Amino acid sequence: MSDITPQVVAEHGLTDDEYKTIVRSLNREPNLTELGIFSVMWSEHCSYKSSRVHLAKLPTDGPHVIQGPGENAGVVDIGDGQACVFKMESHNHPSFIEPYQGAATGVGGIMRDVFTMGARPVAMMNALRFGEPDHPKTRHLVGGVVEGIGGYGNCMGVPTVGGETNFHKSYNGNILVNAMCVGVADTDKIFYSAARGSGNPVIYVGSKTGRDGIHGATMASAEFDDDSDEKRPTVQVGDPFTEKLLLEACLELMQEDAIIAIQDMGAAGLTSSSVEMASKGGSGIELDLDHVPQREEGMTAYEMMLSESQERMLMVLKPGREEMARAIFEKWELDFAVIGATNDTGHLTLRHKGETVADIPLGPLDEFAPKYERPFAETRQQLPVRPEDVPTPNDLGEALVRLVGGADLSSRAWIWQQYDHTVMADTIQVPGGDAAVVRVHGTGKALAISTDTTPRYCEADPFEGGKQAVAETWRNLTAVGATPLAYTDCLNFGSPERERIMGQFVGCIEGMAEASRALAYPVVSGNVSFYNETNGVGIQPAPAIGGVGLLKDLSQMATLAFKAEGEVVLLVGETKGHLGQSMFLREIAGREEGAPPPVDLAAEKRNGDFVRKLIEGARVTAVHDCSDGGLGVALAEMAMAGGIGAKIELDPDLPAHAFLFGEDQARYILTCKREAADKITQDAETAGVPITHLGETGGDALQLGDLGAAAIAALKGSHESFFENLMGVIN
């Protein structure tokens, strides 16, 4: 009687039809080890079976692109024989179950993706989403995730230089933890994962294999229920000190002419790394599991292949280089073992205790894995919110103070103060600005990095929300003076088996693709995370975008703080007062509704290119993009950062609350010397760029026309108190 019952198949996350396909592929029934291998390789997390059809719509090529999607990380050229290597991935489910280890191992995993390519990590970013602040789990989850990110990154000596954190009830049962890593490599020292050739030794390096994380990829491909806490054994345990040794050992070996292919053992561990390497190289691979370093007694082939123990790598070396490589890894006190060899069979073959325990053709595992065109339903369009239907607050200054102290717009200093954001001494712009800026070590150039998405826009109108997510990172990079090069993404959605959710995914992808083309801003790496829901209640869709730009001369970098009194405040871009899905509508009016602001990509490109030229010409003293909270919040952030107020003129043709808090896109606030304002205005008009004189800096408050004022002290007091209250900080 077969051990593979329908119940066993279902427990592995496979459908009846998928199991029948496995049987046809093997021309026999699989054994339990083979079933486990298929289950993780065909999981959403590894196979992208519900998303591959749509991901193909995204532009992935560009003048700076060296490597697009399909490798451990994306690679772009940054000149002078150097490349930037970067990627973002999710660790959502593990972080909800075990916040410290889930977040920590997410950081460790994404770092390995980058240094596997031959790059030294130089910066970390993140995109975090939690439930309502007063939900009983939120404080615990925030504290654990932040501690996990900081603990791992700080121990690795890699700065965490920024990110985004938001709160919404839709994340009460399923938080999001997206980690991004950016590294720098020489363009002639980039390493790939294709294991080409036959008879080459397969090497295991790093930590020993244990039973932690088994079925992690499968767990990440299923929704939660009331018993989600019981999945704790599927959460991996990280050791940043071992990872630091692994980083240095790998980079040392990479200086030698020894490596044919190298792959991180991430999701699905030894299974995914061996299958993907052999499949990409068009070869076969045979492993003898008796030689796998193990930290637990009596491990089975099934457990070894599905373990997601951390800090491990698989590599294929040139024959004869094994002992040289062994000496390097043993010097760094890491395990090193020859566990197999490549061949020309096109199969994954596993031996254990002298027997063949698995023999699977690689094609069905990887290239020919299931690919679904799931049915989807488009999101019903919402009507615009008319400003006249939203009451104007009696005191706009008081409303602004409330907004900047809310959960989504308050200071994130409590978070980033727990990260070592200055280690390596190359962080030029610390968290809190439009984008982080990190010097390319030993040069006068710098990388700008930003993570963004606006889930409430994506839920209301996925197409416009997808466009906006890409455009906002492009705008944030531009606002510090950088030329946007490319982005990575982490696409977080509910179950693809529900037509409404699949419609959100398709709409966001198509919006992202349109923005990528219009802005000449390709995607080079990424991750899809489905099944982010509990008991059928899905999250607000969050296609997080991690953008990277280049400052050829870091001395030209812009910051958002008001610099001096008596400077002119200018607004680039058109303001129509879109209040639909705005922070003002939610936080002040108590409504979550309406169409989000439309994204005019031609205006984004035109306005952004104009602002970047002003920055490059040192013609402006401060720059900040307008996004959440609109013009009012952007002005408040500039005033708080500089400790200088401003007197602002309101637009008489718009209701004051719509002018100040509408979230129209493609806008920037600039300051400049008084004598420079007229020429900037003339140049904008010549370029067809809308520009408005808003007022002048000065004083200790933001004076909002005749309809209120907000003292900087009051703004700061509100802005800085949210996390202290949430986390119980005692001053």
XYZ file of C-alpha atoms in Angstrom:
731
model
C 0.000 0.000 0.000
C 1.328 3.438 -0.927
C 2.359 5.883 1.816
C 1.066 8.714 -0.370
C -2.590 9.079 0.532
C -4.877 11.938 -0.548
C -4.497 13.342 2.961
C -0.701 13.341 2.684
C -0.934 15.082 -0.699
C -3.231 17.755 0.747
C -0.939 18.255 3.754
C 1.819 19.114 1.280
C -0.272 21.866 -0.280
C -0.774 20.026 -3.566
C -4.055 19.628 -5.434
C -5.320 16.336 -6.843
C -4.546 17.532 -10.377
C -1.028 18.546 -9.369
C -0.440 15.131 -7.839
C -1.629 13.448 -11.033
C 0.845 15.605 -12.967
C 3.643 14.443 -10.662
C 2.745 10.813 -11.278
C 2.781 11.402 -15.054
C 6.129 13.197 -14.819
C 7.720 10.296 -12.956
C 5.730 7.580 -14.716
C 5.152 6.199 -11.231
C 4.033 7.285 -7.787
C 6.551 9.418 -5.862
C 7.942 8.402 -2.512
C 7.574 10.774 0.443
C 10.902 12.531 -0.157
C 10.041 13.140 -3.804
C 6.581 14.385 -2.856
C 8.121 16.817 -0.389
C 10.497 18.116 -3.066
C 7.645 18.677 -5.501
C 5.561 20.348 -2.804
C 8.119 23.044 -2.045
C 9.222 23.592 -5.638
C 5.578 23.939 -6.736
C 4.601 26.204 -3.850
C 3.617 29.758 -4.730
C 6.685 30.957 -2.860
C 9.078 29.077 -5.147
C 7.229 28.534 -8.434
C 5.216 31.750 -8.862
C 2.601 29.517 -10.452
C -0.213 32.061 -10.129
C 1.848 35.120 -11.034
C 4.341 34.171 -13.767
C 1.908 34.919 -16.584
C 1.436 38.479 -15.342
C 4.983 39.171 -14.161
C 6.049 38.823 -17.815
C 4.279 42.142 -18.485
C 6.845 44.118 -16.466
C 9.713 45.852 -18.327
C 13.028 44.370 -17.209
C 15.563 45.876 -19.646
C 17.263 49.231 -19.682
C 20.572 50.925 -20.420
C 21.856 50.307 -16.884
C 20.601 46.734 -16.445
C 23.242 44.007 -16.224
C 20.984 41.297 -14.759
C 17.207 41.318 -14.551
C 14.808 38.937 -12.775
C 15.720 35.261 -12.583
C 18.883 35.397 -10.501
C 19.476 35.745 -6.778
C 19.311 39.535 -7.177
C 19.155 42.209 -9.862
C 22.246 44.069 -11.054
C 22.625 47.569 -12.530
C 25.687 49.395 -13.811
C 26.731 52.434 -11.752
C 29.815 53.314 -13.785
C 33.563 53.099 -13.138
C 33.508 49.306 -13.393
C 31.067 49.006 -10.502
C 27.580 47.556 -10.180
C 24.748 47.811 -7.684
C 23.182 44.474 -6.702
C 19.820 44.563 -4.934
C 16.605 42.724 -4.136
C 13.613 42.806 -1.808
C 11.774 39.789 -0.382
C 9.009 39.008 2.079
C 9.094 37.212 5.412
C 5.490 37.911 6.333
C 4.127 34.647 7.676
C 7.194 33.751 9.788
C 7.254 37.263 11.284
C 3.624 37.071 12.373
C 4.210 33.712 14.060
C 7.615 34.516 15.590
C 8.353 38.244 15.043
C 11.980 38.377 16.171
C 13.243 35.315 14.289
C 10.926 35.897 11.335
C 12.256 39.399 10.767
C 15.867 38.490 11.573
C 15.985 35.574 9.144
C 14.288 37.731 6.502
C 17.189 40.153 6.810
C 19.725 37.319 6.713
C 18.133 35.711 3.679
C 18.041 38.853 1.573
C 21.652 39.647 2.463
C 22.688 36.213 1.211
C 20.862 36.830 -2.068
C 23.064 39.879 -2.575
C 26.466 38.598 -1.496
C 25.861 35.365 -3.416
C 26.167 37.557 -6.509
C 29.607 38.746 -5.403
C 28.492 42.041 -3.847
C 29.303 43.362 -0.406
C 26.053 44.542 1.234
C 26.162 48.278 1.944
C 22.603 49.082 3.008
C 19.345 47.546 4.213
C 15.831 48.926 3.850
C 12.444 47.556 4.852
C 8.715 47.967 4.307
C 6.633 47.014 7.351
C 2.886 46.855 7.871
C 1.105 46.154 11.115
C -2.490 46.028 12.325
C -4.331 48.682 14.276
C -2.199 50.303 16.998
C -4.675 49.262 19.699
C -4.910 45.642 18.511
C -3.697 43.346 21.324
C -0.916 41.845 19.181
C 0.426 45.016 17.537
C 2.802 46.208 20.225
C 4.340 42.736 20.573
C 4.722 42.368 16.801
C 6.221 45.836 16.303
C 8.720 45.312 19.101
C 9.766 41.863 17.923
C 10.096 42.746 14.248
C 12.096 45.917 14.885
C 14.370 44.110 17.333
C 14.872 41.256 14.848
C 15.764 43.589 11.978
C 18.109 45.637 14.135
C 19.685 42.657 15.847
C 20.613 40.856 12.638
C 21.654 43.920 10.630
C 23.664 45.451 13.465
C 25.554 42.204 14.077
C 26.350 41.968 10.363
C 27.724 45.501 10.377
C 25.413 46.583 7.551
C 23.467 49.830 8.065
C 19.674 49.843 7.941
C 19.181 53.245 6.363
C 15.416 53.660 6.054
C 12.106 52.168 5.084
C 8.409 52.618 5.684
C 6.022 51.499 8.413
C 2.228 51.695 8.267
C -0.729 50.522 10.313
C -4.168 49.330 9.187
C -6.798 46.956 10.491
C -6.417 44.722 7.422
C -3.011 43.611 8.784
C -4.347 42.595 12.213
C -4.093 38.927 11.290
C -1.229 39.051 8.787
C 1.564 41.594 9.079
C 4.009 42.349 6.267
C 7.780 42.307 6.724
C 9.604 43.075 3.476
C 13.395 43.359 3.588
C 15.592 44.951 0.925
C 19.373 44.675 0.614
C 21.667 46.744 -1.589
C 25.260 45.790 -2.339
C 28.155 46.911 -4.513
C 30.294 44.671 -6.724
C 32.834 44.977 -9.505
C 31.184 44.381 -12.867
C 33.813 41.750 -13.735
C 33.243 39.881 -10.456
C 29.519 39.092 -10.594
C 28.556 35.492 -9.847
C 25.573 33.569 -11.152
C 23.723 30.388 -10.232
C 23.740 28.329 -13.461
C 25.627 25.076 -12.774
C 26.885 24.301 -16.277
C 28.994 21.275 -17.104
C 29.268 17.685 -15.953
C 31.576 16.187 -13.343
C 31.969 19.363 -11.302
C 31.976 19.081 -7.503
C 28.933 20.353 -5.586
C 29.931 22.008 -2.323
C 27.937 22.716 0.836
C 29.226 25.563 3.023
C 28.074 27.452 6.112
C 26.055 26.187 9.062
C 24.961 22.642 9.726
C 21.505 21.456 8.683
C 18.860 21.004 11.360
C 15.134 20.457 11.455
C 14.182 24.143 11.724
C 12.169 25.686 8.925
C 10.932 22.444 7.370
C 7.930 23.325 5.183
C 8.692 27.045 5.509
C 8.055 27.650 1.796
C 4.825 25.686 1.941
C 3.678 27.587 5.039
C 4.417 30.867 3.258
C 2.113 29.720 0.453
C -0.987 29.183 2.597
C -3.330 31.503 4.443
C -3.537 31.626 8.227
C -6.355 30.292 10.378
C -7.045 30.236 14.107
C -4.246 27.690 14.601
C -1.492 29.745 12.973
C 0.563 29.879 16.183
C 1.063 26.123 15.880
C 3.259 26.758 12.830
C 6.149 28.020 14.972
C 8.366 24.996 14.077
C 8.343 26.164 10.438
C 10.070 29.444 11.394
C 13.824 29.413 10.888
C 16.358 30.469 13.504
C 19.079 32.894 12.470
C 22.679 33.444 13.590
C 24.098 36.730 12.254
C 27.575 35.998 13.579
C 27.778 32.877 11.415
C 26.385 34.820 8.472
C 29.129 37.439 8.884
C 31.730 34.670 8.653
C 29.940 33.212 5.622
C 29.910 36.603 3.912
C 33.635 37.115 4.371
C 34.506 33.545 3.349
C 32.408 33.743 0.170
C 33.841 37.106 -0.845
C 37.357 35.773 -0.225
C 36.754 32.699 -2.392
C 35.262 34.929 -5.078
C 38.667 36.521 -5.543
C 39.901 33.171 -6.844
C 39.077 31.587 -10.199
C 37.208 28.685 -8.621
C 33.418 29.176 -8.682
C 31.231 27.972 -11.545
C 27.919 28.674 -9.804
C 26.705 29.706 -6.366
C 23.256 29.821 -4.781
C 21.874 30.760 -1.384
C 19.962 28.025 0.433
C 16.866 30.135 1.083
C 13.262 29.022 0.794
C 13.132 25.225 0.350
C 16.812 25.055 1.317
C 18.903 22.354 -0.310
C 16.040 21.435 -2.647
C 15.559 24.801 -4.351
C 19.263 25.625 -4.514
C 20.269 22.327 -6.148
C 17.269 22.184 -8.512
C 17.581 25.795 -9.661
C 21.347 25.615 -10.186
C 21.180 22.433 -12.249
C 18.097 23.517 -14.173
C 19.565 26.893 -15.144
C 22.792 25.206 -16.221
C 21.024 22.571 -18.303
C 22.727 19.810 -16.348
C 21.806 17.167 -13.795
C 22.903 16.879 -10.188
C 23.512 13.962 -7.811
C 23.822 14.496 -4.072
C 24.970 12.072 -1.394
C 23.109 13.213 1.701
C 25.392 11.229 3.999
C 27.922 14.025 3.491
C 25.576 16.902 4.412
C 26.760 18.488 7.693
C 23.993 17.812 10.230
C 23.456 19.180 13.715
C 20.749 16.681 14.690
C 20.786 12.904 14.939
C 18.925 10.620 12.556
C 17.852 13.180 9.979
C 15.987 11.687 7.019
C 16.479 12.603 3.376
C 13.090 14.331 3.501
C 14.162 16.498 6.442
C 17.539 17.398 4.967
C 16.102 18.408 1.606
C 13.282 20.516 3.073
C 15.107 22.079 6.008
C 15.436 25.864 5.870
C 18.275 26.143 8.367
C 19.929 29.487 7.871
C 23.415 30.685 6.844
C 24.039 28.005 4.212
C 25.230 28.151 0.598
C 25.541 25.672 -2.237
C 28.202 26.114 -4.884
C 29.680 24.301 -7.839
C 33.450 24.563 -8.146
C 35.912 23.913 -10.904
C 37.452 20.453 -10.421
C 40.643 20.546 -8.429
C 39.780 23.711 -6.477
C 38.124 21.933 -3.574
C 41.018 21.949 -1.112
C 41.845 25.595 -1.716
C 38.190 26.470 -1.063
C 38.064 24.169 1.970
C 41.005 25.991 3.526
C 39.210 29.326 3.215
C 35.984 28.138 4.826
C 37.727 26.230 7.583
C 39.786 29.336 8.337
C 36.469 31.145 8.916
C 35.332 28.179 11.100
C 32.537 27.147 8.739
C 31.438 23.729 7.560
C 32.669 22.711 4.111
C 31.625 19.469 2.456
C 31.690 17.957 -1.012
C 28.161 16.516 -1.207
C 27.831 15.576 -4.878
C 28.582 16.390 -8.489
C 26.912 17.717 -11.609
C 26.170 15.332 -14.476
C 24.398 15.242 -17.832
C 21.281 13.299 -16.792
C 18.885 16.217 -16.432
C 17.746 14.659 -13.129
C 18.004 15.415 -9.430
C 19.276 12.190 -7.879
C 19.624 11.736 -4.124
C 21.484 8.989 -2.312
C 21.230 8.314 1.416
C 22.698 5.432 3.399
C 23.799 3.744 0.202
C 20.411 3.834 -1.499
C 18.842 6.035 -4.149
C 16.027 7.835 -2.292
C 14.901 10.204 -5.047
C 15.266 10.419 -8.824
C 13.329 13.277 -10.403
C 13.607 14.921 -13.839
C 14.454 18.603 -13.334
C 12.105 19.987 -15.985
C 8.858 19.332 -14.101
C 10.375 20.683 -10.889
C 11.446 24.038 -12.298
C 10.941 25.111 -15.898
C 7.750 23.107 -16.437
C 6.213 23.674 -13.006
C 2.493 24.508 -13.036
C 1.592 27.899 -14.459
C -1.943 29.112 -13.903
C -3.994 31.803 -15.574
C -6.394 32.200 -12.719
C -9.726 33.940 -13.303
C -9.895 37.472 -11.981
C -12.448 40.214 -11.453
C -11.609 43.867 -11.963
C -12.050 46.160 -8.966
C -15.207 48.259 -9.152
C -14.307 51.902 -9.649
C -15.136 54.312 -6.836
C -16.415 57.827 -7.418
C -14.153 60.804 -6.692
C -14.645 62.527 -3.352
C -15.809 66.093 -3.855
C -14.031 68.536 -1.525
C -17.286 70.360 -0.839
C -18.682 67.118 0.586
C -15.939 66.981 3.210
C -16.274 69.537 6.030
C -13.429 72.016 6.399
C -11.932 71.953 9.915
C -12.361 75.122 11.917
C -8.601 75.275 12.476
C -6.364 73.906 9.716
C -3.332 74.165 11.990
C -4.929 71.913 14.576
C -5.851 69.410 11.847
C -2.252 69.398 10.648
C -0.947 68.764 14.159
C -3.321 65.793 14.448
C -2.255 64.407 11.072
C 1.493 64.443 11.719
C 0.904 62.653 15.028
C -1.167 59.847 13.521
C -0.074 56.231 13.199
C 0.990 56.521 9.544
C 2.522 60.016 9.497
C 4.285 60.207 12.859
C 8.039 60.099 13.336
C 9.655 56.689 12.860
C 12.690 57.715 14.930
C 11.856 55.123 17.609
C 12.332 52.465 14.926
C 15.431 53.656 13.158
C 17.235 54.625 16.348
C 17.368 50.881 17.072
C 19.188 50.267 13.802
C 22.851 51.109 13.359
C 22.298 53.306 10.311
C 25.789 54.818 10.274
C 27.987 51.710 10.490
C 30.483 51.533 7.572
C 30.589 55.373 7.736
C 29.056 55.818 4.276
C 25.488 56.792 5.210
C 25.125 60.360 3.944
C 21.397 60.916 4.457
C 19.900 59.258 7.528
C 16.344 57.910 7.802
C 13.581 60.486 7.684
C 14.224 62.024 4.267
C 12.708 61.220 0.891
C 15.373 58.595 0.185
C 18.377 57.223 1.988
C 21.728 58.140 0.450
C 24.793 55.909 0.856
C 28.219 56.776 -0.515
C 29.821 54.232 -2.820
C 32.835 53.619 -0.626
C 35.989 55.446 -1.625
C 34.260 57.475 -4.368
C 32.426 60.775 -4.753
C 29.206 59.136 -5.928
C 26.325 57.692 -3.969
C 23.323 55.393 -4.178
C 19.856 56.653 -3.280
C 17.370 54.068 -1.993
C 13.651 54.265 -1.260
C 10.799 51.845 -0.498
C 7.187 52.823 -1.139
C 3.651 51.727 -1.823
C 0.221 53.070 -0.869
C -2.064 50.092 -0.130
C -5.227 52.158 0.267
C -4.782 53.418 -3.313
C -4.152 49.874 -4.569
C -7.287 48.545 -2.904
C -9.467 51.325 -4.310
C -7.977 51.245 -7.824
C -5.241 48.643 -8.401
C -4.153 50.077 -11.754
C -3.668 53.630 -10.453
C -2.228 52.266 -7.205
C 0.358 50.211 -9.091
C 1.334 53.256 -11.144
C 1.602 55.393 -8.028
C 3.785 52.906 -6.135
C 6.407 52.935 -8.886
C 6.110 56.685 -9.471
C 6.538 57.528 -5.794
C 9.868 55.750 -5.452
C 10.998 57.418 -8.697
C 9.938 60.764 -7.199
C 11.672 60.109 -3.877
C 14.946 59.256 -5.603
C 14.609 62.367 -7.743
C 13.931 64.537 -4.674
C 17.433 63.873 -3.315
C 18.983 64.545 -6.735
C 19.487 60.976 -7.898
C 18.839 59.553 -11.350
C 16.485 56.573 -10.851
C 18.047 53.419 -12.348
C 15.761 50.470 -11.572
C 13.653 48.912 -8.875
C 12.914 45.657 -7.094
C 9.470 44.715 -5.860
C 7.749 42.663 -3.179
C 4.150 42.021 -4.202
C 1.982 41.269 -1.148
C -1.594 40.108 -1.750
C -4.271 37.783 -0.389
C -5.277 34.477 -1.955
C -4.915 34.247 -5.751
C -7.688 31.684 -5.710
C -10.195 34.490 -5.113
C -11.095 36.421 -8.242
C -11.230 39.789 -6.458
C -7.703 39.371 -5.074
C -6.347 38.124 -8.391
C -7.931 41.171 -10.004
C -6.028 43.401 -7.582
C -2.805 41.663 -8.492
C -3.371 41.935 -12.247
C -4.382 45.595 -11.981
C -1.347 46.530 -9.896
C 1.027 44.717 -12.266
C -0.430 46.501 -15.295
C -0.177 49.864 -13.535
C 3.407 49.156 -12.504
C 4.281 48.145 -16.066
C 2.861 51.350 -17.502
C 4.786 53.470 -14.991
C 7.996 51.529 -15.650
C 7.760 52.204 -19.372
C 6.867 55.882 -19.005
C 9.643 56.575 -16.512
C 12.289 54.323 -18.173
C 12.532 52.591 -14.809
C 12.715 48.766 -15.133
C 12.267 46.084 -12.494
C 15.315 43.829 -12.047
C 14.337 41.518 -9.189
C 11.525 40.793 -6.814
C 9.210 38.497 -4.950
C 5.509 37.607 -4.875
C 3.828 36.875 -1.557
C 0.288 35.514 -1.847
C -2.080 34.141 0.803
C -1.607 37.085 3.147
C -4.918 36.628 4.926
C -6.490 35.002 7.939
C -9.761 33.090 7.819
C -10.470 34.484 4.379
C -9.912 38.144 5.335
C -7.191 39.561 3.071
C -4.800 42.441 3.568
C -4.908 45.719 1.704
C -2.777 44.898 -1.362
C 0.776 46.152 -0.949
C 3.039 45.974 -4.019
C 6.101 47.352 -2.246
C 8.631 49.000 -4.567
C 12.316 49.354 -3.669
C 13.968 51.910 -5.925
C 17.661 52.598 -6.483
C 19.141 55.734 -8.043
C 22.598 57.146 -8.645
C 24.087 60.456 -7.558
C 27.195 60.882 -9.692
C 28.324 63.690 -7.389
C 27.113 63.308 -3.821
C 27.926 66.967 -3.118
C 24.818 67.782 -5.185
C 22.493 65.863 -2.865
C 19.308 67.621 -1.776
C 17.598 67.334 1.617
C 14.122 68.320 2.762
C 14.849 70.609 5.734
C 14.181 74.338 5.450
C 17.660 75.880 5.524
C 17.187 79.567 6.313
C 14.605 82.259 6.935
C 13.516 84.500 4.102
C 13.701 81.863 1.357
C 10.985 81.440 -1.236
C 8.779 78.328 -1.085
C 7.729 76.994 -4.495
C 5.377 74.178 -5.470
C 6.128 72.211 -8.633
C 3.134 70.377 -10.084
C -0.578 70.893 -10.380
C -2.929 70.847 -7.392
C -6.576 69.899 -7.868
C -7.318 68.863 -4.295
C -7.892 65.083 -4.601
C -9.182 63.925 -1.232
C -10.269 60.389 -2.181
C -8.342 57.778 -0.116
C -6.310 60.582 1.470
C -4.884 60.542 4.981
C -6.949 63.641 5.729
C -10.164 61.882 4.742
C -9.301 58.879 6.924
C -7.755 60.528 9.963
C -9.733 63.779 10.197
C -13.035 62.990 8.475
C -13.117 59.318 9.541
C -13.836 57.995 6.030
C -11.997 55.445 3.866
C -13.514 55.869 0.433
C -13.324 57.386 -3.017
C -11.089 57.131 -6.034
C -7.390 57.684 -5.348
C -5.582 60.526 -7.122
C -4.853 59.753 -10.772
C -1.220 59.404 -11.804
C -0.221 61.419 -14.885
C 3.027 59.724 -15.844
C 3.968 62.311 -18.437
C 3.684 64.969 -15.729
C 5.716 62.807 -13.327
C 8.540 62.526 -15.855
C 8.464 66.171 -16.896
C 8.248 67.594 -13.370
C 10.800 65.191 -11.916
C 13.368 65.784 -14.640
C 12.986 69.541 -14.117
C 13.487 69.276 -10.356
C 16.529 67.041 -10.792
C 18.154 69.625 -13.069
C 17.557 72.324 -10.464
C 19.256 70.167 -7.837
C 22.182 69.378 -10.135
C 22.611 73.100 -10.770
C 22.609 73.882 -7.024
C 19.705 76.257 -7.609
C 17.476 75.070 -4.760
C 18.144 74.776 -1.035
C 15.564 72.152 -0.052
C 13.382 69.623 -1.913
C 10.577 67.374 -0.725
C 8.010 65.376 -2.651
C 4.309 65.556 -1.780
C 2.639 62.260 -0.939
C 0.722 61.061 2.150
C -1.021 64.025 3.769
C -0.446 66.252 0.775
C 1.056 69.720 0.756
C 0.345 70.461 4.424
C 2.179 67.417 5.784
C 5.120 67.918 3.393
C 5.509 71.514 4.578
C 5.293 70.404 8.206
C 8.024 67.808 7.664
C 10.296 70.415 6.080
C 9.637 72.850 8.916
C 10.218 70.267 11.659
C 13.440 69.071 10.006
C 14.837 72.602 9.734
C 13.349 74.143 12.860
C 12.054 77.004 10.708
C 8.455 77.893 9.938
C 6.876 79.481 6.883
C 3.979 81.694 5.875
C 1.946 79.932 3.208
C -0.574 81.447 0.829
C -3.647 79.322 0.111
C -5.172 78.899 -3.344
C -8.370 80.996 -3.477
C -9.804 78.750 -6.195
C -9.762 75.585 -4.059
C -11.303 74.759 -0.685
C -8.512 75.238 1.848
C -8.587 71.669 3.175
C -8.426 70.256 -0.371
C -5.514 72.519 -1.283
C -3.541 71.641 1.839
C -4.348 67.956 2.240
C -5.274 66.687 -1.219
C -2.820 64.026 -2.397
C -2.330 65.074 -6.021
C 0.691 63.339 -7.550
C 3.792 64.571 -9.436
C 4.432 67.414 -6.981
C 7.509 68.726 -5.173
C 8.067 71.557 -2.710
C 11.257 73.561 -3.258
C 12.957 76.396 -1.454
C 15.418 78.795 -3.012
C 17.106 82.119 -2.404
C 14.786 85.029 -3.064
C 16.882 86.254 -5.968
C 16.692 82.851 -7.698
C 12.912 82.449 -7.613
C 12.017 84.455 -10.728
C 14.472 82.624 -12.986
C 13.331 79.221 -11.689
C 9.735 80.220 -12.351
C 10.590 81.354 -15.880
C 12.465 78.139 -16.605
C 9.532 76.091 -15.340
C 7.105 77.917 -17.576
C 9.409 77.387 -20.557
C 9.549 73.667 -19.771
C 5.777 73.454 -19.407
C 6.088 72.658 -15.688
C 3.350 74.071 -13.410
C 4.900 76.110 -10.597
C 3.311 78.103 -7.793
C 4.733 80.654 -5.343
C 3.579 79.363 -1.938
C 5.216 81.808 0.436
C 8.411 82.354 2.404
C 10.232 80.613 5.224
C 10.550 82.195 8.624
C 9.268 82.221 12.176
C 8.475 79.370 14.509
C 5.190 78.201 12.962
C 3.503 77.290 9.716
C 0.996 80.047 9.015
C -1.702 78.594 6.754
C -3.187 81.652 5.145
C -5.802 83.157 7.457
C -7.235 79.765 8.441
C -4.882 78.619 11.143
C -1.294 78.071 12.174
C 0.743 75.202 13.537
C 3.658 75.959 15.822
C 6.740 73.870 15.113
C 6.876 72.897 18.776
C 3.301 71.610 18.625
C 3.978 69.744 15.386
C 7.067 68.089 16.863
C 5.329 67.202 20.094
C 2.565 65.444 18.201
C 4.880 63.931 15.587
C 7.250 62.379 18.097
C 4.764 60.980 20.614
C 2.995 58.185 18.717
C 5.656 55.472 19.016
C 6.529 56.484 22.547
C 2.889 55.952 23.509
C 2.525 52.746 21.480
C 5.665 51.109 22.834
C 5.440 52.520 26.367
C 8.679 54.490 26.127
C 9.655 56.270 29.352
C 11.675 59.463 28.877
